[in-house]
Amino acid sequence: MLVLARAVNKIGAFTLPFLGVVLTVEFGASLAQTGLILAVFGAATIPSRLLGGQLADRLGRRRTIVLGLTGCAVAQLWIALSDTLWSAVLAAVLLGLAFEIYEPPSQATIADVTEPADRPTAYGLLGAAMAAAGVLAGLLAAAVSHFDLRWLFVADAITCLACAVVVAFALPADRQARGQATNAAADRVRGRLPKVAVWRDRRLLLLLGSGTVFATIYMQLIIGIPLTLLDQGLPESGTGFILAVSAVTLILAQRLLRVQQLDDFRSIAVGYVLLAAGLVVTAFAHSLAVFLVATVLWSLGDLFLLTRYLTQASGLAPDHARGRYLAVFGLSWGIATTIAPLTATQLLKAAGPEGLWLTSAATAAVLASLQPWFRKQLAPAGP
């Protein structure tokens, strides 16, 4: 039911790639202003993610998901109704503060109901379902963007509310989660469970650092591709087609690539190689057809990377602190959403699309080569 709900949400989740375009086209922001506003949005997602982790472990998974999705819907409607740049900026900040609340409880719920060996497949199921919805999302974005970009935010708000309704009525009530949290607290008092010091787990912090670099590359793609198409004189609707092709690639590759037969570190290394290849092609693309070829390559890389990072993070966490562990690891996305608008816009301004995408490709290649070292560092401590 959670996978179904998130797929419903994904159908409208195409606003972030267009946020920079909306700020420049609809509100007249300069490239520098757009980068700064998107960075502020990214910074706001950091406390959002931490709040989501705390609420997931204390308030319950279902309530937290509904709260986060409702907040996103309110902020997106505010953006759509804004008349001035300042109003849109305030709405973007609110969107950032709500944007990540539902992620930790969603990811923790999947880990709650699966065994460790099954988690790559479970997260892959979520990814495949969201990719399937992403096909419709990309085509819908391409169609709606021909009329008024603000309608993208209205559509996303509607799907957020629809997802919240499905979660509220379909997922189990949070009474059990609260009871487990109470029992865990009582057990800690009696000395049965150690107090979890999330920020002192060296392996989690190392995984956070690695995940932040990947997330920054990923967010540079989300932010930089629409701006690159604009720089190349290609239509805005091209971004929608790129999103659709990316989603189709993820769906087909779920069956063709049997990623569950690779361990986490080999899978991540393969993912970075494919991601680097796609970024190199993107650097020299001048037509939509070539951009679509690049999209297939970096989307295959994402298939290997996204699920395995989540599997590693959930595997490090004690059961009673899984929401907080996934929230801390998820800060990689908040940090990346803060950094990527600045790096993407500044590299585009200073070195053009070639400089942005070749730099990103080199970073991905370095991360691929470092996976044997990460294997040693993230190995469980001996008895």
mmCIF file of C-alpha atoms in Angstrom:
data_model
loop_
_atom_site.group_PDB
_atom_site.id
_atom_site.type_symbol
_atom_site.label_atom_id
_atom_site.label_comp_id
_atom_site.label_asym_id
_atom_site.label_seq_id
_atom_site.Cartn_x
_atom_site.Cartn_y
_atom_site.Cartn_z
ATOM 1 C CA MET A 1 0.000 0.000 0.000
ATOM 2 C CA LEU A 2 2.893 2.345 0.701
ATOM 3 C CA VAL A 3 4.375 1.642 -2.737
ATOM 4 C CA LEU A 4 0.982 2.345 -4.328
ATOM 5 C CA ALA A 5 0.619 5.602 -2.402
ATOM 6 C CA ARG A 6 4.088 6.791 -3.357
ATOM 7 C CA ALA A 7 3.394 5.932 -7.003
ATOM 8 C CA VAL A 8 0.301 8.151 -6.878
ATOM 9 C CA ASN A 9 2.444 10.938 -5.440
ATOM 10 C CA LYS A 10 5.102 10.406 -8.121
ATOM 11 C CA ILE A 11 2.615 11.022 -10.933
ATOM 12 C CA GLY A 12 2.704 14.704 -10.011
ATOM 13 C CA ALA A 13 6.238 14.889 -8.641
ATOM 14 C CA PHE A 14 7.829 16.758 -11.508
ATOM 15 C CA THR A 15 7.964 20.265 -10.080
ATOM 16 C CA LEU A 16 11.522 20.322 -8.709
ATOM 17 C CA PRO A 17 13.227 20.127 -12.137
ATOM 18 C CA PHE A 18 11.008 23.021 -13.256
ATOM 19 C CA LEU A 19 11.382 25.171 -10.139
ATOM 20 C CA GLY A 20 14.479 26.924 -11.474
ATOM 21 C CA VAL A 21 12.803 27.499 -14.848
ATOM 22 C CA VAL A 22 9.652 28.886 -13.163
ATOM 23 C CA LEU A 23 11.738 31.306 -11.088
ATOM 24 C CA THR A 24 13.517 32.632 -14.185
ATOM 25 C CA VAL A 25 10.650 32.562 -16.709
ATOM 26 C CA GLU A 26 7.603 33.370 -14.548
ATOM 27 C CA PHE A 27 9.178 35.609 -11.885
ATOM 28 C CA GLY A 28 12.133 37.131 -13.758
ATOM 29 C CA ALA A 29 14.892 35.892 -11.408
ATOM 30 C CA SER A 30 18.451 36.001 -12.716
ATOM 31 C CA LEU A 31 20.583 32.862 -12.945
ATOM 32 C CA ALA A 32 22.465 33.874 -9.781
ATOM 33 C CA GLN A 33 19.214 34.597 -7.905
ATOM 34 C CA THR A 34 17.766 31.263 -9.034
ATOM 35 C CA GLY A 35 20.800 29.393 -7.753
ATOM 36 C CA LEU A 36 20.606 31.166 -4.382
ATOM 37 C CA ILE A 37 16.860 30.523 -4.000
ATOM 38 C CA LEU A 38 17.249 26.846 -4.844
ATOM 39 C CA ALA A 39 20.109 26.631 -2.348
ATOM 40 C CA VAL A 40 17.873 28.116 0.366
ATOM 41 C CA PHE A 41 15.224 25.549 -0.555
ATOM 42 C CA GLY A 42 17.833 22.807 -0.190
ATOM 43 C CA ALA A 43 18.986 24.117 3.201
ATOM 44 C CA ALA A 44 15.372 24.032 4.413
ATOM 45 C CA THR A 45 15.139 20.316 3.586
ATOM 46 C CA ILE A 46 17.841 19.477 6.160
ATOM 47 C CA PRO A 47 15.741 20.145 9.295
ATOM 48 C CA SER A 48 12.803 18.675 7.375
ATOM 49 C CA ARG A 49 14.563 15.317 7.075
ATOM 50 C CA LEU A 50 15.655 15.293 10.735
ATOM 51 C CA LEU A 51 12.129 16.147 11.857
ATOM 52 C CA GLY A 52 10.766 13.317 9.737
ATOM 53 C CA GLY A 53 13.118 10.823 11.400
ATOM 54 C CA GLN A 54 12.255 11.951 14.916
ATOM 55 C CA LEU A 55 8.509 11.902 14.236
ATOM 56 C CA ALA A 56 8.728 8.503 12.514
ATOM 57 C CA ASP A 57 10.192 6.885 15.644
ATOM 58 C CA ARG A 58 8.075 8.811 18.163
ATOM 59 C CA LEU A 59 4.778 9.887 16.554
ATOM 60 C CA GLY A 60 4.442 6.991 14.132
ATOM 61 C CA ARG A 61 5.072 6.253 10.464
ATOM 62 C CA ARG A 62 1.579 6.946 9.122
ATOM 63 C CA ARG A 63 0.981 10.284 10.874
ATOM 64 C CA THR A 64 4.396 11.564 9.810
ATOM 65 C CA ILE A 65 3.881 10.661 6.141
ATOM 66 C CA VAL A 66 0.474 12.381 6.064
ATOM 67 C CA LEU A 67 1.860 15.497 7.764
ATOM 68 C CA GLY A 68 4.743 15.825 5.304
ATOM 69 C CA LEU A 69 2.629 15.333 2.192
ATOM 70 C CA THR A 70 0.020 17.842 3.334
ATOM 71 C CA GLY A 71 2.716 20.447 3.980
ATOM 72 C CA CYS A 72 4.130 19.901 0.490
ATOM 73 C CA ALA A 73 0.703 20.378 -1.075
ATOM 74 C CA VAL A 74 0.121 23.675 0.744
ATOM 75 C CA ALA A 75 3.529 25.040 -0.321
ATOM 76 C CA GLN A 76 3.088 24.030 -3.962
ATOM 77 C CA LEU A 77 -0.314 25.685 -4.182
ATOM 78 C CA TRP A 78 1.270 28.814 -2.682
ATOM 79 C CA ILE A 79 3.913 28.845 -5.426
ATOM 80 C CA ALA A 80 1.249 28.431 -8.105
ATOM 81 C CA LEU A 81 -0.772 31.349 -6.716
ATOM 82 C CA SER A 82 2.173 33.701 -6.125
ATOM 83 C CA ASP A 83 2.268 37.044 -7.943
ATOM 84 C CA THR A 84 5.723 38.221 -6.879
ATOM 85 C CA LEU A 85 9.179 36.689 -6.605
ATOM 86 C CA TRP A 86 9.259 37.214 -2.832
ATOM 87 C CA SER A 87 6.022 35.293 -2.367
ATOM 88 C CA ALA A 88 7.398 32.446 -4.460
ATOM 89 C CA VAL A 89 10.612 32.450 -2.392
ATOM 90 C CA LEU A 90 8.681 32.154 0.882
ATOM 91 C CA ALA A 91 6.618 29.325 -0.585
ATOM 92 C CA ALA A 92 9.798 27.582 -1.758
ATOM 93 C CA VAL A 93 11.209 27.770 1.782
ATOM 94 C CA LEU A 94 8.006 26.248 3.182
ATOM 95 C CA LEU A 95 8.206 23.532 0.526
ATOM 96 C CA GLY A 96 11.748 22.765 1.639
ATOM 97 C CA LEU A 97 10.699 22.545 5.289
ATOM 98 C CA ALA A 98 8.009 19.976 4.394
ATOM 99 C CA PHE A 99 9.729 18.289 1.451
ATOM 100 C CA GLU A 100 11.649 15.535 3.275
ATOM 101 C CA ILE A 101 9.367 14.818 6.246
ATOM 102 C CA TYR A 102 7.745 11.793 4.621
ATOM 103 C CA GLU A 103 10.967 10.148 3.387
ATOM 104 C CA PRO A 104 12.341 8.647 6.659
ATOM 105 C CA PRO A 105 9.021 7.048 7.700
ATOM 106 C CA SER A 106 8.484 5.699 4.168
ATOM 107 C CA GLN A 107 11.949 4.136 4.023
ATOM 108 C CA ALA A 108 11.716 2.873 7.604
ATOM 109 C CA THR A 109 8.355 1.230 6.919
ATOM 110 C CA ILE A 110 9.862 -0.792 4.080
ATOM 111 C CA ALA A 111 12.750 -1.889 6.298
ATOM 112 C CA ASP A 112 10.317 -2.709 9.135
ATOM 113 C CA VAL A 113 8.490 -5.329 7.081
ATOM 114 C CA THR A 114 11.416 -6.936 5.209
ATOM 115 C CA GLU A 115 14.414 -9.053 6.102
ATOM 116 C CA PRO A 116 17.871 -7.558 5.357
ATOM 117 C CA ALA A 117 18.461 -9.885 2.398
ATOM 118 C CA ASP A 118 15.173 -8.792 0.815
ATOM 119 C CA ARG A 119 15.629 -5.051 1.207
ATOM 120 C CA PRO A 120 17.373 -4.373 -2.131
ATOM 121 C CA THR A 121 14.422 -6.045 -3.856
ATOM 122 C CA ALA A 122 11.923 -4.173 -1.688
ATOM 123 C CA TYR A 123 13.517 -0.794 -2.341
ATOM 124 C CA GLY A 124 13.760 -1.809 -5.993
ATOM 125 C CA LEU A 125 10.008 -2.466 -6.015
ATOM 126 C CA LEU A 126 9.434 1.031 -4.678
ATOM 127 C CA GLY A 127 11.801 2.431 -7.304
ATOM 128 C CA ALA A 128 10.120 0.507 -10.125
ATOM 129 C CA ALA A 129 6.640 1.605 -9.082
ATOM 130 C CA MET A 130 7.738 5.219 -8.839
ATOM 131 C CA ALA A 131 9.462 4.912 -12.210
ATOM 132 C CA ALA A 132 6.258 3.558 -13.755
ATOM 133 C CA ALA A 133 4.399 6.549 -12.365
ATOM 134 C CA GLY A 134 7.280 8.700 -13.568
ATOM 135 C CA VAL A 135 6.520 7.772 -17.183
ATOM 136 C CA LEU A 136 3.107 9.374 -16.845
ATOM 137 C CA ALA A 137 4.639 12.208 -14.831
ATOM 138 C CA GLY A 138 7.139 13.043 -17.560
ATOM 139 C CA LEU A 139 4.519 13.015 -20.315
ATOM 140 C CA LEU A 140 2.133 15.049 -18.157
ATOM 141 C CA ALA A 141 4.896 17.559 -17.465
ATOM 142 C CA ALA A 142 5.664 17.829 -21.170
ATOM 143 C CA ALA A 143 1.978 18.480 -21.922
ATOM 144 C CA VAL A 144 1.264 20.906 -19.081
ATOM 145 C CA SER A 145 4.468 22.918 -19.636
ATOM 146 C CA HIS A 146 3.109 24.016 -23.022
ATOM 147 C CA PHE A 147 0.374 25.999 -21.236
ATOM 148 C CA ASP A 148 1.525 27.446 -17.921
ATOM 149 C CA LEU A 149 4.336 26.126 -15.743
ATOM 150 C CA ARG A 150 2.392 27.053 -12.603
ATOM 151 C CA TRP A 151 -0.089 24.274 -13.334
ATOM 152 C CA LEU A 152 2.736 21.796 -12.686
ATOM 153 C CA PHE A 153 2.684 22.822 -9.031
ATOM 154 C CA VAL A 154 -1.101 22.518 -8.853
ATOM 155 C CA ALA A 155 -0.923 18.976 -10.257
ATOM 156 C CA ASP A 156 1.821 18.014 -7.807
ATOM 157 C CA ALA A 157 -0.195 19.399 -4.883
ATOM 158 C CA ILE A 158 -3.197 17.302 -5.918
ATOM 159 C CA THR A 159 -1.145 14.099 -6.070
ATOM 160 C CA CYS A 160 0.448 14.862 -2.684
ATOM 161 C CA LEU A 161 -3.005 15.087 -1.141
ATOM 162 C CA ALA A 162 -4.123 11.915 -2.930
ATOM 163 C CA CYS A 163 -1.082 10.071 -1.571
ATOM 164 C CA ALA A 164 -1.820 11.362 1.932
ATOM 165 C CA VAL A 165 -5.391 10.054 1.700
ATOM 166 C CA VAL A 166 -4.241 6.594 0.585
ATOM 167 C CA VAL A 167 -1.701 6.429 3.411
ATOM 168 C CA ALA A 168 -4.173 7.680 6.024
ATOM 169 C CA PHE A 169 -6.808 5.058 5.178
ATOM 170 C CA ALA A 170 -4.695 2.112 3.991
ATOM 171 C CA LEU A 171 -1.655 1.859 6.260
ATOM 172 C CA PRO A 172 -1.990 0.370 9.766
ATOM 173 C CA ALA A 173 -2.659 2.792 12.591
ATOM 174 C CA ASP A 174 0.294 4.152 14.557
ATOM 175 C CA ARG A 175 -0.813 2.736 17.923
ATOM 176 C CA GLN A 176 1.514 -0.235 17.489
ATOM 177 C CA ALA A 177 4.409 2.023 16.518
ATOM 178 C CA ARG A 178 3.845 4.160 19.608
ATOM 179 C CA GLY A 179 3.670 1.051 21.737
ATOM 180 C CA GLN A 180 6.936 -0.224 20.316
ATOM 181 C CA ALA A 181 8.562 3.133 20.960
ATOM 182 C CA THR A 182 7.284 3.083 24.553
ATOM 183 C CA ASN A 183 8.542 -0.464 25.047
ATOM 184 C CA ALA A 184 11.906 0.463 23.582
ATOM 185 C CA ALA A 185 12.184 3.401 25.966
ATOM 186 C CA ALA A 186 11.266 1.165 28.903
ATOM 187 C CA ASP A 187 13.818 -1.410 27.806
ATOM 188 C CA ARG A 188 16.520 1.267 27.676
ATOM 189 C CA VAL A 189 15.638 2.294 31.238
ATOM 190 C CA ARG A 190 15.955 -1.342 32.324
ATOM 191 C CA GLY A 191 19.264 -1.639 30.506
ATOM 192 C CA ARG A 192 18.087 -4.067 27.843
ATOM 193 C CA LEU A 193 18.679 -1.701 24.923
ATOM 194 C CA PRO A 194 21.671 0.602 24.584
ATOM 195 C CA LYS A 195 20.995 4.278 24.041
ATOM 196 C CA VAL A 196 21.574 5.037 20.386
ATOM 197 C CA ALA A 197 24.097 7.791 19.624
ATOM 198 C CA VAL A 198 23.360 8.168 15.932
ATOM 199 C CA TRP A 199 25.906 10.912 15.313
ATOM 200 C CA ARG A 200 28.705 8.822 16.845
ATOM 201 C CA ASP A 201 28.352 5.924 14.420
ATOM 202 C CA ARG A 202 31.456 6.368 12.253
ATOM 203 C CA ARG A 203 30.184 4.042 9.532
ATOM 204 C CA LEU A 204 26.941 6.000 9.220
ATOM 205 C CA LEU A 205 28.844 9.281 8.919
ATOM 206 C CA LEU A 206 31.120 7.800 6.237
ATOM 207 C CA LEU A 207 28.087 6.556 4.348
ATOM 208 C CA LEU A 208 26.540 10.004 4.728
ATOM 209 C CA GLY A 209 29.629 11.600 3.155
ATOM 210 C CA SER A 210 29.650 9.207 0.210
ATOM 211 C CA GLY A 211 25.901 9.524 -0.266
ATOM 212 C CA THR A 212 26.143 13.313 -0.216
ATOM 213 C CA VAL A 213 28.562 13.329 -3.154
ATOM 214 C CA PHE A 214 26.274 11.035 -5.143
ATOM 215 C CA ALA A 215 23.189 13.045 -4.224
ATOM 216 C CA THR A 216 24.929 16.251 -5.336
ATOM 217 C CA ILE A 217 25.632 14.754 -8.762
ATOM 218 C CA TYR A 218 22.037 13.543 -8.964
ATOM 219 C CA MET A 219 20.616 16.926 -7.997
ATOM 220 C CA GLN A 220 22.901 18.667 -10.493
ATOM 221 C CA LEU A 221 21.215 16.537 -13.146
ATOM 222 C CA ILE A 222 17.742 17.482 -11.895
ATOM 223 C CA ILE A 223 18.593 21.190 -11.809
ATOM 224 C CA GLY A 224 21.113 21.386 -14.621
ATOM 225 C CA ILE A 225 19.354 19.430 -17.377
ATOM 226 C CA PRO A 226 16.470 21.940 -17.838
ATOM 227 C CA LEU A 227 18.958 24.841 -17.765
ATOM 228 C CA THR A 228 21.231 23.033 -20.237
ATOM 229 C CA LEU A 229 18.311 22.502 -22.621
ATOM 230 C CA LEU A 230 17.505 26.199 -22.277
ATOM 231 C CA ASP A 231 21.151 27.043 -23.058
ATOM 232 C CA GLN A 232 21.050 24.823 -26.152
ATOM 233 C CA GLY A 233 17.855 26.463 -27.398
ATOM 234 C CA LEU A 234 15.837 23.270 -26.997
ATOM 235 C CA PRO A 235 12.152 23.363 -25.909
ATOM 236 C CA GLU A 236 11.202 23.277 -22.220
ATOM 237 C CA SER A 237 9.039 20.227 -22.912
ATOM 238 C CA GLY A 238 12.251 18.265 -23.537
ATOM 239 C CA THR A 239 12.704 17.939 -19.782
ATOM 240 C CA GLY A 240 9.407 16.092 -19.556
ATOM 241 C CA PHE A 241 10.484 13.620 -22.246
ATOM 242 C CA ILE A 242 13.805 13.094 -20.459
ATOM 243 C CA LEU A 243 11.944 12.291 -17.228
ATOM 244 C CA ALA A 244 9.741 9.821 -19.085
ATOM 245 C CA VAL A 245 12.692 8.068 -20.770
ATOM 246 C CA SER A 246 14.495 7.866 -17.432
ATOM 247 C CA ALA A 247 11.451 6.222 -15.861
ATOM 248 C CA VAL A 248 11.034 3.709 -18.718
ATOM 249 C CA THR A 249 14.718 2.807 -18.405
ATOM 250 C CA LEU A 250 14.362 2.119 -14.685
ATOM 251 C CA ILE A 251 11.321 -0.099 -15.268
ATOM 252 C CA LEU A 252 12.887 -2.192 -18.030
ATOM 253 C CA ALA A 253 16.218 -2.485 -16.251
ATOM 254 C CA GLN A 254 14.556 -3.899 -13.130
ATOM 255 C CA ARG A 255 13.919 -7.077 -15.121
ATOM 256 C CA LEU A 256 16.926 -7.076 -17.417
ATOM 257 C CA LEU A 257 19.699 -6.312 -14.935
ATOM 258 C CA ARG A 258 19.130 -8.652 -11.928
ATOM 259 C CA VAL A 259 20.835 -6.207 -9.617
ATOM 260 C CA GLN A 260 20.065 -8.342 -6.567
ATOM 261 C CA GLN A 261 22.844 -10.759 -7.621
ATOM 262 C CA LEU A 262 25.479 -8.093 -7.030
ATOM 263 C CA ASP A 263 26.591 -7.134 -3.554
ATOM 264 C CA ASP A 264 26.233 -3.525 -2.482
ATOM 265 C CA PHE A 265 29.742 -2.360 -3.291
ATOM 266 C CA ARG A 266 30.008 -3.969 -6.745
ATOM 267 C CA SER A 267 26.562 -2.632 -7.569
ATOM 268 C CA ILE A 268 27.552 0.881 -6.503
ATOM 269 C CA ALA A 269 30.794 0.723 -8.532
ATOM 270 C CA VAL A 270 28.896 -0.357 -11.663
ATOM 271 C CA GLY A 271 26.369 2.381 -11.039
ATOM 272 C CA TYR A 272 29.012 5.077 -10.881
ATOM 273 C CA VAL A 273 30.636 3.882 -14.116
ATOM 274 C CA LEU A 274 27.300 4.053 -15.937
ATOM 275 C CA LEU A 275 26.527 7.426 -14.370
ATOM 276 C CA ALA A 276 29.916 8.803 -15.504
ATOM 277 C CA ALA A 277 29.317 7.548 -19.033
ATOM 278 C CA GLY A 278 25.923 9.241 -19.180
ATOM 279 C CA LEU A 279 27.377 12.504 -17.898
ATOM 280 C CA VAL A 280 30.104 12.488 -20.554
ATOM 281 C CA VAL A 281 27.480 12.058 -23.287
ATOM 282 C CA THR A 282 25.416 14.843 -21.702
ATOM 283 C CA ALA A 283 28.431 17.160 -21.828
ATOM 284 C CA PHE A 284 28.590 16.971 -25.618
ATOM 285 C CA ALA A 285 24.866 16.668 -26.405
ATOM 286 C CA HIS A 286 23.346 19.300 -28.696
ATOM 287 C CA SER A 287 20.087 17.618 -29.666
ATOM 288 C CA LEU A 288 17.235 16.081 -27.713
ATOM 289 C CA ALA A 289 17.976 12.653 -29.219
ATOM 290 C CA VAL A 290 21.519 12.643 -27.796
ATOM 291 C CA PHE A 291 20.238 13.884 -24.433
ATOM 292 C CA LEU A 292 17.872 10.897 -24.388
ATOM 293 C CA VAL A 293 20.776 8.497 -25.035
ATOM 294 C CA ALA A 294 22.627 10.071 -22.116
ATOM 295 C CA THR A 295 19.480 9.740 -20.002
ATOM 296 C CA VAL A 296 19.394 5.974 -20.532
ATOM 297 C CA LEU A 297 23.008 5.663 -19.342
ATOM 298 C CA TRP A 298 22.747 7.773 -16.186
ATOM 299 C CA SER A 299 19.367 6.262 -15.339
ATOM 300 C CA LEU A 300 20.919 2.785 -15.420
ATOM 301 C CA GLY A 301 23.533 4.126 -13.020
ATOM 302 C CA ASP A 302 20.816 5.442 -10.722
ATOM 303 C CA LEU A 303 19.194 1.993 -10.694
ATOM 304 C CA PHE A 304 22.317 0.484 -9.159
ATOM 305 C CA LEU A 305 22.996 3.348 -6.774
ATOM 306 C CA LEU A 306 19.734 4.458 -5.189
ATOM 307 C CA THR A 307 18.537 1.126 -3.810
ATOM 308 C CA ARG A 308 21.950 0.000 -2.567
ATOM 309 C CA TYR A 309 22.627 3.162 -0.601
ATOM 310 C CA LEU A 310 19.279 2.748 1.171
ATOM 311 C CA THR A 311 20.038 -0.920 1.837
ATOM 312 C CA GLN A 312 23.370 -0.033 3.413
ATOM 313 C CA ALA A 313 21.896 2.715 5.597
ATOM 314 C CA SER A 314 18.982 0.601 6.859
ATOM 315 C CA GLY A 315 21.363 -2.273 7.561
ATOM 316 C CA LEU A 316 23.442 -0.144 9.930
ATOM 317 C CA ALA A 317 20.442 0.847 12.067
ATOM 318 C CA PRO A 318 19.075 -0.850 15.203
ATOM 319 C CA ASP A 319 15.372 -1.638 14.761
ATOM 320 C CA HIS A 320 14.203 0.928 17.331
ATOM 321 C CA ALA A 321 16.258 3.740 15.752
ATOM 322 C CA ARG A 322 15.771 3.031 12.067
ATOM 323 C CA GLY A 323 13.834 6.231 11.401
ATOM 324 C CA ARG A 324 16.613 8.369 12.903
ATOM 325 C CA TYR A 325 19.374 6.490 11.061
ATOM 326 C CA LEU A 326 17.623 6.878 7.728
ATOM 327 C CA ALA A 327 16.955 10.536 8.532
ATOM 328 C CA VAL A 328 20.648 11.203 9.182
ATOM 329 C CA PHE A 329 21.662 9.362 6.025
ATOM 330 C CA GLY A 330 18.940 11.228 4.162
ATOM 331 C CA LEU A 331 20.613 14.511 5.073
ATOM 332 C CA SER A 332 22.787 13.752 2.056
ATOM 333 C CA TRP A 333 19.855 14.872 -0.084
ATOM 334 C CA GLY A 334 19.255 18.048 1.900
ATOM 335 C CA ILE A 335 22.940 18.973 1.735
ATOM 336 C CA ALA A 336 23.032 18.138 -1.961
ATOM 337 C CA THR A 337 19.899 20.163 -2.647
ATOM 338 C CA THR A 338 21.676 23.096 -0.989
ATOM 339 C CA ILE A 339 24.992 22.656 -2.793
ATOM 340 C CA ALA A 340 23.857 21.532 -6.244
ATOM 341 C CA PRO A 341 22.005 24.734 -7.280
ATOM 342 C CA LEU A 342 25.147 26.755 -6.557
ATOM 343 C CA THR A 343 27.598 24.352 -8.199
ATOM 344 C CA ALA A 344 25.348 23.712 -11.195
ATOM 345 C CA THR A 345 24.589 27.364 -11.930
ATOM 346 C CA GLN A 346 28.133 28.580 -11.261
ATOM 347 C CA LEU A 347 29.744 25.859 -13.401
ATOM 348 C CA LEU A 348 27.231 26.530 -16.164
ATOM 349 C CA LYS A 349 28.079 30.215 -15.981
ATOM 350 C CA ALA A 350 31.863 29.743 -15.803
ATOM 351 C CA ALA A 351 32.497 26.667 -17.946
ATOM 352 C CA GLY A 352 29.253 25.974 -19.793
ATOM 353 C CA PRO A 353 27.472 22.612 -19.973
ATOM 354 C CA GLU A 354 30.686 20.793 -20.890
ATOM 355 C CA GLY A 355 32.433 21.938 -17.724
ATOM 356 C CA LEU A 356 29.498 21.057 -15.473
ATOM 357 C CA TRP A 357 28.941 17.558 -16.790
ATOM 358 C CA LEU A 358 32.601 16.566 -17.286
ATOM 359 C CA THR A 359 33.377 17.627 -13.707
ATOM 360 C CA SER A 360 30.443 15.545 -12.475
ATOM 361 C CA ALA A 361 31.589 12.573 -14.577
ATOM 362 C CA ALA A 362 35.103 12.741 -13.113
ATOM 363 C CA THR A 363 33.658 12.767 -9.581
ATOM 364 C CA ALA A 364 31.532 9.692 -10.348
ATOM 365 C CA ALA A 365 34.567 7.858 -11.727
ATOM 366 C CA VAL A 366 36.535 8.588 -8.540
ATOM 367 C CA LEU A 367 33.704 7.218 -6.382
ATOM 368 C CA ALA A 368 33.608 4.038 -8.491
ATOM 369 C CA SER A 369 37.333 3.478 -7.901
ATOM 370 C CA LEU A 370 36.954 4.009 -4.129
ATOM 371 C CA GLN A 371 34.411 1.226 -3.541
ATOM 372 C CA PRO A 372 36.990 -1.403 -2.402
ATOM 373 C CA TRP A 373 38.113 1.082 0.261
ATOM 374 C CA PHE A 374 34.515 1.706 1.325
ATOM 375 C CA ARG A 375 34.009 -2.071 1.614
ATOM 376 C CA LYS A 376 36.774 -2.237 4.239
ATOM 377 C CA GLN A 377 35.636 0.858 6.118
ATOM 378 C CA LEU A 378 31.973 -0.136 6.317
ATOM 379 C CA ALA A 379 32.602 -3.731 7.328
ATOM 380 C CA PRO A 380 30.962 -4.657 10.679
ATOM 381 C CA ALA A 381 33.224 -4.278 13.668
ATOM 382 C CA GLY A 382 34.634 -7.502 15.077
ATOM 383 C CA PRO A 383 33.444 -8.950 18.403
#
